[in-house]
PDB file of C-alpha atoms in Angstrom:
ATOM      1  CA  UNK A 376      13.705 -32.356 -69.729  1.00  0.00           C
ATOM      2  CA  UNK A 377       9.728 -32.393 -69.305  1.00  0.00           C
ATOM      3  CA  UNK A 378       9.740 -32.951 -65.720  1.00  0.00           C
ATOM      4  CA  UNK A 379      11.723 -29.601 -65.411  1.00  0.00           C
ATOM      5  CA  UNK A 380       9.479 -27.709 -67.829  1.00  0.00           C
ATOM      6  CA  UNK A 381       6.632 -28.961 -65.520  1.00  0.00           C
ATOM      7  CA  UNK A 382       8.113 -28.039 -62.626  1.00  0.00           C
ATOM      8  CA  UNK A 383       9.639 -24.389 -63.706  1.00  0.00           C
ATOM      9  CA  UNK A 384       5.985 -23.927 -64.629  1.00  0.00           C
ATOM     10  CA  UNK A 385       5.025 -24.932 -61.643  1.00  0.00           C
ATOM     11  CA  UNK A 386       6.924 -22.669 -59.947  1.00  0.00           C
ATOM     12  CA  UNK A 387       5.865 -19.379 -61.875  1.00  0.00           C
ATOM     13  CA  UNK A 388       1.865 -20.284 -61.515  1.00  0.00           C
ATOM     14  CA  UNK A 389       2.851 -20.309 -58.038  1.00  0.00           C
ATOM     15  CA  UNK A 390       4.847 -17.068 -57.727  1.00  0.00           C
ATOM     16  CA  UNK A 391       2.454 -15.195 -59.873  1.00  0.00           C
ATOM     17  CA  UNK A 392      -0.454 -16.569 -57.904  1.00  0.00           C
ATOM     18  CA  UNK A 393       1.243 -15.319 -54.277  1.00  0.00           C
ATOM     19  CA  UNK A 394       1.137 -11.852 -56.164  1.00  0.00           C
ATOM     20  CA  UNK A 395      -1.763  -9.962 -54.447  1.00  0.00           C
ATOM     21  CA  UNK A 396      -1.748  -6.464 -56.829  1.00  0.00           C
ATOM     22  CA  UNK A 397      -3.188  -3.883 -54.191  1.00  0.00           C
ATOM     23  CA  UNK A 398      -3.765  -6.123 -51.317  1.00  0.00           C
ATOM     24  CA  UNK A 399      -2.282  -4.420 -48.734  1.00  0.00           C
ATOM     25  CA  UNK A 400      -1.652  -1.107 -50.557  1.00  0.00           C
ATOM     26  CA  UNK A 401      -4.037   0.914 -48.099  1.00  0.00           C
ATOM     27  CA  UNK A 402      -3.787   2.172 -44.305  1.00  0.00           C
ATOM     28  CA  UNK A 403      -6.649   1.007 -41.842  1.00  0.00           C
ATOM     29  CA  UNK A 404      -7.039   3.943 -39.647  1.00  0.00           C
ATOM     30  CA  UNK A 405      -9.608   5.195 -37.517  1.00  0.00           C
ATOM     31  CA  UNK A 406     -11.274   8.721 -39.096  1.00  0.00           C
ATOM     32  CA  UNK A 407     -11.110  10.954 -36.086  1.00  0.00           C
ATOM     33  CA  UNK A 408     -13.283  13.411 -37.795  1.00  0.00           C
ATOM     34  CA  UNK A 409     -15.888  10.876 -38.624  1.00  0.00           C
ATOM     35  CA  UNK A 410     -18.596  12.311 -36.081  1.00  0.00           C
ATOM     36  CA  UNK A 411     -17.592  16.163 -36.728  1.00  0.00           C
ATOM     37  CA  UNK A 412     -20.459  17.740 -38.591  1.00  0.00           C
ATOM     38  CA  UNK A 413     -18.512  20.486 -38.991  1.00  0.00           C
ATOM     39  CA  UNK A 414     -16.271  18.388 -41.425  1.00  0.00           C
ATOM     40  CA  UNK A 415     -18.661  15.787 -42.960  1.00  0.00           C
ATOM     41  CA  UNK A 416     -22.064  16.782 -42.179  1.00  0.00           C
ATOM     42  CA  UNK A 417     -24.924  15.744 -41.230  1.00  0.00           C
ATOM     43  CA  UNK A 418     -23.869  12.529 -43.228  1.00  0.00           C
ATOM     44  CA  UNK A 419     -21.218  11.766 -45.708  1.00  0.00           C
ATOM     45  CA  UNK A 420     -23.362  12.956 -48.541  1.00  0.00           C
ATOM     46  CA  UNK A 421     -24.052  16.025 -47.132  1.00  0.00           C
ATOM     47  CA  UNK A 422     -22.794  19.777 -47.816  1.00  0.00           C
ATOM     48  CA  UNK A 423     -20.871  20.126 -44.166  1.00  0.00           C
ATOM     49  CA  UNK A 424     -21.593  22.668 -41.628  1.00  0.00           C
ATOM     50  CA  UNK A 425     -18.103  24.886 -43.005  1.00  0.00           C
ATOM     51  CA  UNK A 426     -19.359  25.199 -46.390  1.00  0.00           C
ATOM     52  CA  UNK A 427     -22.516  27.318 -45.176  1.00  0.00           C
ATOM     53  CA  UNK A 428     -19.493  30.144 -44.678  1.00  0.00           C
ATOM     54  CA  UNK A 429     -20.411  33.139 -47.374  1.00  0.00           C
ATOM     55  CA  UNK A 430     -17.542  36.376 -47.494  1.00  0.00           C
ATOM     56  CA  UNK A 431     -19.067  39.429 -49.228  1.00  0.00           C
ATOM     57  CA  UNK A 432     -17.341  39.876 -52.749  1.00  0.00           C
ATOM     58  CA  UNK A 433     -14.740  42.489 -52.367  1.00  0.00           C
ATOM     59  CA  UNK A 434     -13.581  43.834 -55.848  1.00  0.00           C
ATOM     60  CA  UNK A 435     -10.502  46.028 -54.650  1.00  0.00           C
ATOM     61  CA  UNK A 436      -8.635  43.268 -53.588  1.00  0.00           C
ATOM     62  CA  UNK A 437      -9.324  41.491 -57.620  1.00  0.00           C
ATOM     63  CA  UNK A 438      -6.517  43.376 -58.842  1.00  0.00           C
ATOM     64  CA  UNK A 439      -4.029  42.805 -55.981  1.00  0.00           C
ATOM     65  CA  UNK A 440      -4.811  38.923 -56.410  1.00  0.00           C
ATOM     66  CA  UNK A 441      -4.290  39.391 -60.064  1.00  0.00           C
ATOM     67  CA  UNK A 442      -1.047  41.702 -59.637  1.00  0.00           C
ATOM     68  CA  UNK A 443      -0.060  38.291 -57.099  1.00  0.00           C
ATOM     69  CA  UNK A 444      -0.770  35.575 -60.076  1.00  0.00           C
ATOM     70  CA  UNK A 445       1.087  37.555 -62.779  1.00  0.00           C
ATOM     71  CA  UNK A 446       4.414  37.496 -59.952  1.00  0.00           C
ATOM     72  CA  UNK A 447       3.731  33.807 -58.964  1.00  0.00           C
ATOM     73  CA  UNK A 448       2.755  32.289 -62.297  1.00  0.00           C
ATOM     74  CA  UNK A 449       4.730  34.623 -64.619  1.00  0.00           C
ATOM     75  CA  UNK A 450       5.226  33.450 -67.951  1.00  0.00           C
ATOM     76  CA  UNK A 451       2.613  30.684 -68.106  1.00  0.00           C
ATOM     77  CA  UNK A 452      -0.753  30.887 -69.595  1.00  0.00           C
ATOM     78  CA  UNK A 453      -3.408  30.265 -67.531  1.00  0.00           C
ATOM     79  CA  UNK A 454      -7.437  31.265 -67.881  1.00  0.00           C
ATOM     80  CA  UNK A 455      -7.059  33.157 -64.772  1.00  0.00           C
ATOM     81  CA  UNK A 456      -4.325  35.439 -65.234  1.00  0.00           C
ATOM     82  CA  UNK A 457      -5.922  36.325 -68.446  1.00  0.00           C
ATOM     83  CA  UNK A 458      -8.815  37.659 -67.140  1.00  0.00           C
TER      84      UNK A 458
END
């Protein structure tokens, strides 16, 4: 009866120990993008080069968006449809 304790225990040290949580949950792939300074920058930490994009502020089309929220999002409370 002790021998198959032992070896039952045995057993589930070495099932639990084969268990790798996360090991190979992840995809090694090349970033294609990973010289673009349009995309990343100058470096990773950088703002990149599409950010530097400013649109003038056009207040006519403020109530059409809004008009477009209250359709989509009917119903619902949200901060911006409230404005």
């Amino acid at each position: 009866m002790k021998i198959s304790k032992v070896i039952a225990f045995v057993a589930c040290v070495a099932l639990l120990s084969s268990c790798d949580y996360q090991k190979y949950n992840h995809i090694g792939q090349k970033d294609v993008n990973e010289t673009n300074t349009y995309v990343y920058g100058v470096s990773r930490d950088s703002l990149p080069a599409q950010m530097k994009q400013q649109y003038a502020a056009k207040p006519e089309l403020e109530t059409r968006v809004n008009a477009i929220r209250e359709k989509l999002y009917s119903g619902s409370t949200s901060a911006v449809v409230k404005q």
